[in-house]
CSV table of C-alpha atoms in Angstrom, one decimal:
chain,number,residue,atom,x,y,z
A,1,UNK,CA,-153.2,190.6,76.7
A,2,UNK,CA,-151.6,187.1,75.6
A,3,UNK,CA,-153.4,184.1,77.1
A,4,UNK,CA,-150.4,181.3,78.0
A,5,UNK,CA,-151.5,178.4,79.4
A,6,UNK,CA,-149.3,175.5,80.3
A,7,UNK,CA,-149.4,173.6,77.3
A,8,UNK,CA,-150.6,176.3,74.8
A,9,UNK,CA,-148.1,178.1,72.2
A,10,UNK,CA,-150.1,181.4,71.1
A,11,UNK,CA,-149.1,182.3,67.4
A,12,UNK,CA,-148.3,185.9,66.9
A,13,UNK,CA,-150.1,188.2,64.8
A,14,UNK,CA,-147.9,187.8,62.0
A,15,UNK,CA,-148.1,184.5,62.1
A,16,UNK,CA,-151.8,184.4,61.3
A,17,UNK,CA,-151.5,185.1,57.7
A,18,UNK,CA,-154.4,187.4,55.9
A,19,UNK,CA,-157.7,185.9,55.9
A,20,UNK,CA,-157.2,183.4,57.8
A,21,UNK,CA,-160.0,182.6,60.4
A,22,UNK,CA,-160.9,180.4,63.5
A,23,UNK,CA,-163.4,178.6,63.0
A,24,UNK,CA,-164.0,176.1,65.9
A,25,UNK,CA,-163.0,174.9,68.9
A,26,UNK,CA,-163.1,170.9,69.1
A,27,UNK,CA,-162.0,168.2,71.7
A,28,UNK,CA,-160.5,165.3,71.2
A,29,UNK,CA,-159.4,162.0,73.8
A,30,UNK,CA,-155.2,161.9,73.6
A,31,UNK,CA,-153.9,159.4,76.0
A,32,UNK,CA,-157.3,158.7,77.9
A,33,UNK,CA,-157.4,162.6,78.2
A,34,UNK,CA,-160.0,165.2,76.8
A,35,UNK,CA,-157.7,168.0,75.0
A,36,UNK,CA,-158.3,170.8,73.4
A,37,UNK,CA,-158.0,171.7,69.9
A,38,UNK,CA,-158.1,174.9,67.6
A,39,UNK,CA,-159.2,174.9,64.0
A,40,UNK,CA,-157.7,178.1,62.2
A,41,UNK,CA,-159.5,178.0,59.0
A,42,UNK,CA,-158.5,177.0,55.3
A,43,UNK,CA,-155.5,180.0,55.0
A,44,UNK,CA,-153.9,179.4,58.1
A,45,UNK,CA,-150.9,176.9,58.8
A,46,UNK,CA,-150.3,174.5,60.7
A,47,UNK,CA,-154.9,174.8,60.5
A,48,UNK,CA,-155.2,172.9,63.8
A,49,UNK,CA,-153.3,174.0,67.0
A,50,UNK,CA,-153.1,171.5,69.9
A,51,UNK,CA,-154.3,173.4,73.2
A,52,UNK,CA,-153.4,170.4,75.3
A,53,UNK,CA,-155.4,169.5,78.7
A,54,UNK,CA,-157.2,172.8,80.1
A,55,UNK,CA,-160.1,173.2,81.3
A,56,UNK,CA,-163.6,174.1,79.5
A,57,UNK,CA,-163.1,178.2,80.8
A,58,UNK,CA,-159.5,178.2,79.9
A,59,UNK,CA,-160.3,176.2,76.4
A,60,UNK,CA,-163.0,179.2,75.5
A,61,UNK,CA,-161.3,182.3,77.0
A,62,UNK,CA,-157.7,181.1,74.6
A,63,UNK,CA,-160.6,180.7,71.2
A,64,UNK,CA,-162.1,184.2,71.7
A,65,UNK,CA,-158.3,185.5,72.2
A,66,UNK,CA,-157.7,184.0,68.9
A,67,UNK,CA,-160.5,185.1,67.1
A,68,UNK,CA,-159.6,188.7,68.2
A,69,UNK,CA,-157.0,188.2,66.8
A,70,UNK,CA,-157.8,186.3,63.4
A,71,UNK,CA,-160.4,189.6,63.1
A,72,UNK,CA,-158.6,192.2,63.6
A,73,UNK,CA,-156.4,190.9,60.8
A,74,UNK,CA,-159.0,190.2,58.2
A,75,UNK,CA,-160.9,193.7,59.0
A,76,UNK,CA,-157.4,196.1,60.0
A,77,UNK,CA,-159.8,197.0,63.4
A,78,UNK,CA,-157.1,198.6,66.0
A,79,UNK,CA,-157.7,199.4,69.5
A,80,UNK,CA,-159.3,202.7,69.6
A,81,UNK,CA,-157.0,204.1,72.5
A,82,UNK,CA,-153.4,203.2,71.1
A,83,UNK,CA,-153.7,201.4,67.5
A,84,UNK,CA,-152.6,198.2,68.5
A,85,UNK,CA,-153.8,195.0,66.9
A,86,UNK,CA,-152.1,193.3,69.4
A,87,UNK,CA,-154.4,194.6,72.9
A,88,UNK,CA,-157.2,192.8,73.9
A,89,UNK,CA,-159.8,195.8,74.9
A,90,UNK,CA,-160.3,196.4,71.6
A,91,UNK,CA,-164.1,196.3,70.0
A,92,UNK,CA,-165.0,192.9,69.0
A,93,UNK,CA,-166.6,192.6,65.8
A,94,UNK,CA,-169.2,189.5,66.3
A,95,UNK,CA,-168.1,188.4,62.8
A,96,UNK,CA,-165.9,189.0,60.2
A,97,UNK,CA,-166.9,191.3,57.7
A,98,UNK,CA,-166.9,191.9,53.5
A,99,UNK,CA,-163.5,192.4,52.9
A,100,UNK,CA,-163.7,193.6,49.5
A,101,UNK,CA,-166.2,196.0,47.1
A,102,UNK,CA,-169.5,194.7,46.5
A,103,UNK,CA,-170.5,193.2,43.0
A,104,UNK,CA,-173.6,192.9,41.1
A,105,UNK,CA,-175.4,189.5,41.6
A,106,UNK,CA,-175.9,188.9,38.1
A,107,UNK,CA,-172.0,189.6,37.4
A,108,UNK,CA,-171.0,187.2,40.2
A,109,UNK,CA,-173.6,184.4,38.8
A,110,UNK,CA,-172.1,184.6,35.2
A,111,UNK,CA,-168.2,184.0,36.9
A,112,UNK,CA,-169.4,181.8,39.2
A,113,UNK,CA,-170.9,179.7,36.4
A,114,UNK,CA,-167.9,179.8,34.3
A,115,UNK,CA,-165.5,178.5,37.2
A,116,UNK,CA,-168.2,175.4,37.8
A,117,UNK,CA,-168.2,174.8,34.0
A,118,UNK,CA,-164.4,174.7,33.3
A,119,UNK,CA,-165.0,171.7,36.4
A,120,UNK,CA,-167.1,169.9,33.7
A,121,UNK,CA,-166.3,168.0,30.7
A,122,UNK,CA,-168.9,169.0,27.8
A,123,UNK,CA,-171.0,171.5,29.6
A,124,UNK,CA,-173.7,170.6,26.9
A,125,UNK,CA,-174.4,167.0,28.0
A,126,UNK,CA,-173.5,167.5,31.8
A,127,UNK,CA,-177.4,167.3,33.3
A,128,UNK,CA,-176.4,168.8,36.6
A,129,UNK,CA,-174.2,171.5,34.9
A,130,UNK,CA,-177.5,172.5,32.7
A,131,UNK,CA,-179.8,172.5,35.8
A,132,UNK,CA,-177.5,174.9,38.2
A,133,UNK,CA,-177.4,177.5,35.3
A,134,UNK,CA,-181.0,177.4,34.1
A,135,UNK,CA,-182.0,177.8,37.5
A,136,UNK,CA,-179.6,180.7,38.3
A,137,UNK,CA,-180.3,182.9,35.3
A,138,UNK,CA,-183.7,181.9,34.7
A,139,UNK,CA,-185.0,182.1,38.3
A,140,UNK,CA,-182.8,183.0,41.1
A,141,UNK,CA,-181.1,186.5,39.3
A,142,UNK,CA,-185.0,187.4,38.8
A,143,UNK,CA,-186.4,186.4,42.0
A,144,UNK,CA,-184.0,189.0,43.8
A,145,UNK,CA,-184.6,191.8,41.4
A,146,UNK,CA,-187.6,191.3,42.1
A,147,UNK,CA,-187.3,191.8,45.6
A,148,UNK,CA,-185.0,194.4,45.2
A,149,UNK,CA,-181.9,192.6,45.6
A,150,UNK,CA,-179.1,193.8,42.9
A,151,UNK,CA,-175.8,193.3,45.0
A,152,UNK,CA,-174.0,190.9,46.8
A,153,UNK,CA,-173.9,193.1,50.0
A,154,UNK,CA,-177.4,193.0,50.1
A,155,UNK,CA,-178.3,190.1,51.0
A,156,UNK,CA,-179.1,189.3,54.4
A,157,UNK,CA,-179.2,186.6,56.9
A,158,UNK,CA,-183.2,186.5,56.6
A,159,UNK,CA,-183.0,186.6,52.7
A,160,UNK,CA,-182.4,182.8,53.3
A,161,UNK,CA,-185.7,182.2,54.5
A,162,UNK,CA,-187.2,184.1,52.2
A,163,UNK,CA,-185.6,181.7,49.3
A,164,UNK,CA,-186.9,178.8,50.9
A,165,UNK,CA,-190.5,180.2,51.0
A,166,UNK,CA,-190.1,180.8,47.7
A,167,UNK,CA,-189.1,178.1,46.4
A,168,UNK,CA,-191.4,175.7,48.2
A,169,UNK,CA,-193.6,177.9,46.3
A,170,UNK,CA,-192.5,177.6,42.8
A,171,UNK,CA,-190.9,174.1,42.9
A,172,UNK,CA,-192.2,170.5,44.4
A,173,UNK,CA,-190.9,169.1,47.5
A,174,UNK,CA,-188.2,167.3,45.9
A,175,UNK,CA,-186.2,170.0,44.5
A,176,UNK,CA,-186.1,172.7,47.2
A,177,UNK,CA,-183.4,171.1,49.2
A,178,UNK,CA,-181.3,171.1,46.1
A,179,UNK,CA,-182.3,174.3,44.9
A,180,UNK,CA,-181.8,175.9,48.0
A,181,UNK,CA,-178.3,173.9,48.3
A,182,UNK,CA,-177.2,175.7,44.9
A,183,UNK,CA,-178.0,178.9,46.4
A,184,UNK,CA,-176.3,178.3,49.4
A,185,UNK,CA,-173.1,177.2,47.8
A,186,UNK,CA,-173.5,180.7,45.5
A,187,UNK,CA,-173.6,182.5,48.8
A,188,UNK,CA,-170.5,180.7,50.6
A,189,UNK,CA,-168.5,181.4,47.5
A,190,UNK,CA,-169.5,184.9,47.8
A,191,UNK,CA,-168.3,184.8,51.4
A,192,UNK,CA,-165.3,182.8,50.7
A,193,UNK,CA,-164.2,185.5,48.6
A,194,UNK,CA,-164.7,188.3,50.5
A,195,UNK,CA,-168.1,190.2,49.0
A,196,UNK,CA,-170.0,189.2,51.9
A,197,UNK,CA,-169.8,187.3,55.7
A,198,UNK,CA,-168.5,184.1,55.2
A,199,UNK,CA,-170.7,183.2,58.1
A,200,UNK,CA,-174.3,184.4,56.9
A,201,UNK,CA,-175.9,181.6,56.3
A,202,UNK,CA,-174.4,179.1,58.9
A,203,UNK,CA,-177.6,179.6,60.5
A,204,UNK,CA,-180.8,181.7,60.2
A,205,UNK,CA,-183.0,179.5,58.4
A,206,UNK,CA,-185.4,176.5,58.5
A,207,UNK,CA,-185.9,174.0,55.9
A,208,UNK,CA,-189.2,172.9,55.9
A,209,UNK,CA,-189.8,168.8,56.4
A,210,UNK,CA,-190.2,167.4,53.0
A,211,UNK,CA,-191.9,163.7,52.1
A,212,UNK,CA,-189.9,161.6,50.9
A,213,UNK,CA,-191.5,159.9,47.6
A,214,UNK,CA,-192.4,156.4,47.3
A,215,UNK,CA,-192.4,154.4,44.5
A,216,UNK,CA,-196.2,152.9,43.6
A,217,UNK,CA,-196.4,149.3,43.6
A,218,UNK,CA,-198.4,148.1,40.7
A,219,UNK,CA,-201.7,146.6,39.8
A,220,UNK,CA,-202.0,142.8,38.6
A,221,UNK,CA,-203.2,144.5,35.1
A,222,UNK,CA,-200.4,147.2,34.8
A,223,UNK,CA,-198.2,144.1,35.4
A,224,UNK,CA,-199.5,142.2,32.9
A,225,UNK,CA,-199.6,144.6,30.5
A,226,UNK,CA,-196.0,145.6,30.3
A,227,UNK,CA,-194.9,141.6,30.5
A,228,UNK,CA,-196.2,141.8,26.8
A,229,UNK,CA,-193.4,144.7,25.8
A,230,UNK,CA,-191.5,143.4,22.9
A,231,UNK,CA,-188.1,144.9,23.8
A,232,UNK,CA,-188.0,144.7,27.7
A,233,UNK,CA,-191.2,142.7,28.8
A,234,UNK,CA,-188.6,139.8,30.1
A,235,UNK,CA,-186.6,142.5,31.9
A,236,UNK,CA,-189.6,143.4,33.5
A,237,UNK,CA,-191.0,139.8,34.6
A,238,UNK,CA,-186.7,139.2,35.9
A,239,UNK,CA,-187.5,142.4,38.2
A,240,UNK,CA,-190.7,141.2,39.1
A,241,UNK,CA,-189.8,137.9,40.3
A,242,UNK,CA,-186.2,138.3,41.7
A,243,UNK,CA,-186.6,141.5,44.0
A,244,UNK,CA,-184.1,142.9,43.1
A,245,UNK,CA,-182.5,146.4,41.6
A,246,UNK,CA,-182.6,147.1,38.1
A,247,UNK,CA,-178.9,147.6,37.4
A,248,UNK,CA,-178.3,144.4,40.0
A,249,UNK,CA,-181.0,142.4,37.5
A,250,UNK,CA,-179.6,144.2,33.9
A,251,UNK,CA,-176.2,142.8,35.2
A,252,UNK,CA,-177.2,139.0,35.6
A,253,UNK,CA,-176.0,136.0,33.0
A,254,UNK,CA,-176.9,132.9,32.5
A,255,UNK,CA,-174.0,131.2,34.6
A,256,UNK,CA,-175.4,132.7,37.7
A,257,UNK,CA,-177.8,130.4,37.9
A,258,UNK,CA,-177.9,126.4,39.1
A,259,UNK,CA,-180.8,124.3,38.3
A,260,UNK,CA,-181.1,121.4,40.8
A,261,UNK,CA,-185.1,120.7,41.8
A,262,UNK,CA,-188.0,122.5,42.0
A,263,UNK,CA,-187.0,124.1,45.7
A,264,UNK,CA,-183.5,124.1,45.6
A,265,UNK,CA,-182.4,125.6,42.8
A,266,UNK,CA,-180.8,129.1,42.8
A,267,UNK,CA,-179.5,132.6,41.7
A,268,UNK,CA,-176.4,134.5,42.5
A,269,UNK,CA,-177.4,138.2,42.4
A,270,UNK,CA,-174.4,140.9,42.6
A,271,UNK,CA,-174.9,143.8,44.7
A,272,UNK,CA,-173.3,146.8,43.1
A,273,UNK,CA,-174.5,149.3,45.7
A,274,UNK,CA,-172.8,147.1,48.7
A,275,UNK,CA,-170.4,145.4,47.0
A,276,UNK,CA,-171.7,141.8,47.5
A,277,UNK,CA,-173.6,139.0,46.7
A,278,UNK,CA,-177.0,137.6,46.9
A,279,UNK,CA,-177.6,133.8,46.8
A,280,UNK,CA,-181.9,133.7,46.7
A,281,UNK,CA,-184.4,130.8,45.4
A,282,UNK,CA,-185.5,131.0,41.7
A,283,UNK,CA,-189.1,131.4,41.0
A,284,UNK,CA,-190.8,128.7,38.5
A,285,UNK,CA,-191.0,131.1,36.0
A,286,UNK,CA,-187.9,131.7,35.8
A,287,UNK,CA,-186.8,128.1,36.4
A,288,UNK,CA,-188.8,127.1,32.9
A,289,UNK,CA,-187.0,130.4,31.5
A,290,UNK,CA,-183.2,129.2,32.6
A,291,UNK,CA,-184.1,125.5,31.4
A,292,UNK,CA,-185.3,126.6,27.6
A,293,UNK,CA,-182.2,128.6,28.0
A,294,UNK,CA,-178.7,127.2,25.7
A,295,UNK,CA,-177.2,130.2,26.0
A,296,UNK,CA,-174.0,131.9,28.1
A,297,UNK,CA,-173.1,135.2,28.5
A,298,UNK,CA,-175.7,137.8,30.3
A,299,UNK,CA,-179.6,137.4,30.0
A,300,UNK,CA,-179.7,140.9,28.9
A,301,UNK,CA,-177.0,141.8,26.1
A,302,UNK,CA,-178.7,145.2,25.4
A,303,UNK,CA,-178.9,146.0,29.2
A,304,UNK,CA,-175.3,144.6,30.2
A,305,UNK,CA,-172.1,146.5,30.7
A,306,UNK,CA,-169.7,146.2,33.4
A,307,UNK,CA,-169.4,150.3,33.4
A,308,UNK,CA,-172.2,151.4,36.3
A,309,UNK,CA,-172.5,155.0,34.0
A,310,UNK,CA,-173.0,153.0,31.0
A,311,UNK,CA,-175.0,150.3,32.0
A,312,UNK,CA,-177.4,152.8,33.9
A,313,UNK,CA,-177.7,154.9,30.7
A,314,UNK,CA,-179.1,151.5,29.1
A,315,UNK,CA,-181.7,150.8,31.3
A,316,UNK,CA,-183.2,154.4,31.5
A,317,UNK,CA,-184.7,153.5,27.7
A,318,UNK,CA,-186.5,150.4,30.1
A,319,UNK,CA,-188.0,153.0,32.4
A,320,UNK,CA,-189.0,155.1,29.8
A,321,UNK,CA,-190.6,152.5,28.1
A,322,UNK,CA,-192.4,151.4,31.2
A,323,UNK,CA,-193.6,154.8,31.6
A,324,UNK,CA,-194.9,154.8,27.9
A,325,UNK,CA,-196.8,151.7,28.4
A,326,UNK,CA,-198.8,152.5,31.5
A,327,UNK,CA,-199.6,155.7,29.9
A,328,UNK,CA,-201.2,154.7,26.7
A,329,UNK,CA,-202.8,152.2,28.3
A,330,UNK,CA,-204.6,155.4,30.4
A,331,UNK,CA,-203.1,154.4,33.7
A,332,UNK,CA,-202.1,156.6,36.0
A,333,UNK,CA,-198.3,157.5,36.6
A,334,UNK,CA,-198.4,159.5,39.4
A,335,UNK,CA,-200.2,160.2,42.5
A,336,UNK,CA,-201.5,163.1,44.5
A,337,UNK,CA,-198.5,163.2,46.2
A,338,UNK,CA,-195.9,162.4,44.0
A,339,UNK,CA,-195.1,159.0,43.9
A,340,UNK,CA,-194.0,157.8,40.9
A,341,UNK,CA,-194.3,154.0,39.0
A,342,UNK,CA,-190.9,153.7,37.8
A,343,UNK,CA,-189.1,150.7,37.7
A,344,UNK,CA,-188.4,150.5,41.1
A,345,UNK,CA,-191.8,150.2,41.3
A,346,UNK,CA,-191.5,146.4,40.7
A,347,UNK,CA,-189.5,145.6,43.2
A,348,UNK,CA,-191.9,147.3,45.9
A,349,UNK,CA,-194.6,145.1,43.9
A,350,UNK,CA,-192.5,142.0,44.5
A,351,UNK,CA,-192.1,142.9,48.4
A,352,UNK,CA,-195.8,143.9,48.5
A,353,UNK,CA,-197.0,140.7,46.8
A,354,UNK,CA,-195.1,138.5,49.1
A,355,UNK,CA,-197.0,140.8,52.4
A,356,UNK,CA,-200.3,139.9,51.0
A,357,UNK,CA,-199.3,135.9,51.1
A,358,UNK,CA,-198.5,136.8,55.2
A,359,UNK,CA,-195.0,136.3,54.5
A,360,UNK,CA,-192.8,137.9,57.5
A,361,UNK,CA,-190.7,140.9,57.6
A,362,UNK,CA,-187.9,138.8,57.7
A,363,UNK,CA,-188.7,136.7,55.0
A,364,UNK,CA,-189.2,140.2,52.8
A,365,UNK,CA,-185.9,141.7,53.8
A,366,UNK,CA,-184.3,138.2,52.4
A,367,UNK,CA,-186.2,137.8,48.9
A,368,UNK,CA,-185.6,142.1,48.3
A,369,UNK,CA,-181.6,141.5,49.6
A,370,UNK,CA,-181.8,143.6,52.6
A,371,UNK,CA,-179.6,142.8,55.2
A,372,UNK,CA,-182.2,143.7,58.1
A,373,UNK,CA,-185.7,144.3,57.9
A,374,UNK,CA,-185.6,148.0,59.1
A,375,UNK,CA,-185.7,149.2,55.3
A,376,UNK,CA,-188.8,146.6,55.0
A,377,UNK,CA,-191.7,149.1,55.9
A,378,UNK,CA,-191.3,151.6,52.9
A,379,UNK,CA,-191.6,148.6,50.4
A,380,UNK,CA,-195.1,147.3,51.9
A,381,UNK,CA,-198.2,149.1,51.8
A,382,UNK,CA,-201.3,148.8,53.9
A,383,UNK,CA,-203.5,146.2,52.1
A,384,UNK,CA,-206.3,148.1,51.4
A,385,UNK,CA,-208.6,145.0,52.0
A,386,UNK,CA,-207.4,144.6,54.9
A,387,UNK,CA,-207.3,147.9,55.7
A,388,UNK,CA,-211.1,147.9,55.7
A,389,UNK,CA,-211.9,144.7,57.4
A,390,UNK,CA,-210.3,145.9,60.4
A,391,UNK,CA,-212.3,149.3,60.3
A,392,UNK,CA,-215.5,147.5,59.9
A,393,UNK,CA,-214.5,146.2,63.5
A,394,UNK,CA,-215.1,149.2,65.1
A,395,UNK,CA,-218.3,149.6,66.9
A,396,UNK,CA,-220.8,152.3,65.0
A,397,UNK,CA,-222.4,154.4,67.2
A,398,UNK,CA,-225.9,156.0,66.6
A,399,UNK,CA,-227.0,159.1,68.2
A,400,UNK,CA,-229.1,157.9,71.0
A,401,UNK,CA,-228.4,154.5,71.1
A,402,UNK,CA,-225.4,152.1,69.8
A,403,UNK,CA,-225.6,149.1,67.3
């Protein structure tokens, strides 16, 4: 049975080459019209065929013929009364199958590895590169023999979740979405090439709801303290005061700045993330700082490069040194749950100094470069002061009588 439809052209077998697949069935407005549409997969061509105007019944009964159809090729399933791909009353398989021999995980891992690395320049140096593969050999491969697990065709739709329990287990918040991403991608390779159900892990599984980490503003002290670095104590007071990013500030020169009076004087800051600029106030700090100033060129020589790559390799020896301040000074780093002081962490201090002085949301989105205050909240803290005058409001009550 052949579904034809006004508008429809239904491919033959033949031409639905080998493992090709439908994948979905999408709508789309032609001419003020909602129309049908049929995606056949990566192997199939032309991969979307235009179903034209039917109706919501007609649009599903012509994707399940096609599917038949797209299965029965991958798999070779006949209809169990004549041998005909072609009839419809055929058994349905749900979804397609493995459509070759299964292979040992381990095996599959170390090819898998060596496609991604011929991807990557010098396999040595590439960070990401080194953090897949120590994470596949040196954790993954064990955790499913372990568990039992030696073959591809082993794995399950449920094996998914088990992963993600896993690794909530063995790594922080942070790094199970991209751990777990890895081993999906391992798994839909698998399925791309056959070992196992392309479609096992479209669904199946929860991810669990991870924080997101904050950077930690910091103390008047901690501030003070890394102002007095030798190499990048100036970088440090430029983050301070302006606001801004750290590649935005490593990127500034002295021509970006006009000196006019005390309140109108000013500072072009480029935005590399959005691609534009910021025209803010200058603080009096570093007013006196651009008036001692005879030089051109950029404020930070051993910071600048027009490169983002390069420029943000520079300024990770700034973090680091940040890091290596607060912590021989004894200060704390981190927090219980993970926030981190980085160098981030003086912009936040900038947006949270300017909440204490009552300044608006508004006014905070403008000085950090935000073009809206909805991103305002995650750079301003409750004031802890504040925080317990307000309490102190409350009415105690005393058992048997109030005060």
């Amino acid at each position: 049975m052949v579904i034809v439809p006004g508008k429809v052209t239904i491919l033959s077998l033949d031409e639905i080459k080998k493992g090709a697949r439908i994948v979905k069935l999408s709508w789309r407005i032609k001419n003020g019209k909602r129309s049908a549409y049929i995606d056949r997969g990566r192997a199939a061509y032309p991969r979307k065929v235009y179903l034209g105007v039917v109706s919501e019944a007609t649009a599903q009964e012509i994707f399940a013929e096609y599917q038949l159809l797209s299965i029965r090729k991958t798999l070779g399933i006949v209809c169990a009364d004549c041998g005909n791909q072609d009839h419809a009353h055929a058994a349905v398989a749900t979804e397609p199958g493995p459509t070759q021999e299964s292979k040992s995980i381990s095996e599959f891992v170390e090819e898998y590895l060596f496609s991604y690395g011929k991807r990557v320049k010098d396999k040595t140096k590439n960070v990401t590169y080194k953090q897949v593969s120590s994470y596949f050999l040196n954790k993954l491969i064990p955790w499913f023999t372990s568990k039992g697990i030696t073959t591809l065709d082993q794995i399950e739709r449920k094996t998914s979740q088990d992963i993600i329990d896993w690794l909530c287990d063995e790594y922080s918040s942070k790094s199970v979405r991209t751990r777990f991403a890895d081993t999906k991608r391992l798994v839909t390779k698998a399925g791309t090439l056959g070992y196992i159900s392309e479609d096992l892990w479209k669904t199946g599984y929860d991810l669990p709801e991870l924080r997101q980490k904050q950077h930690l503003p910091l103390t008047g002290e901690e501030l003070e303290l890394i102002f007095n670095h030798s190499k990048y104590g100036e970088y440090y007071q430029w983050l301070y005061y302006t606001g801004k990013r750290p590649i935005d500030v490593s990127r500034l020169k002295w021509e970006d700045i006009t000196l006019r009076g005390k309140l109108d004087s000013e500072i072009v800051i480029g935005n590399e993330k959005k691609d534009r600029d910021h025209v803010n106030g200058l603080h009096p700090v570093l007013q006196a700082k651009a008036k001692a100033n005879k030089k051109t060129g950029p404020i930070f020589p051993h910071l600048y490069d027009d490169d983002t790559k390069k420029c943000q390799d520079k300024f990770k020896y700034a973090r680091e040194a940040l890091k290596k301040t607060l912590s021989n000074a004894c200060y704390e780093l981190v927090n219980r749950y993970g926030d981190k002081k980085t160098l981030y962490s003086l912009k936040h201090t900038s947006g949270q100094a300017l909440s204490a002085k009552g300044r608006s949301a508004e006014d905070i989105a403008i000085h950090l470069g935000h073009s809206n205050t909805d991103t305002v909240h995650a750079y301003v803290r409750p004031d802890l002061g504040q925080s317990n005058q307000i309490v102190a409001d409350i009415p105690t009550i005393i058992p048997g009588g109030s005060k």
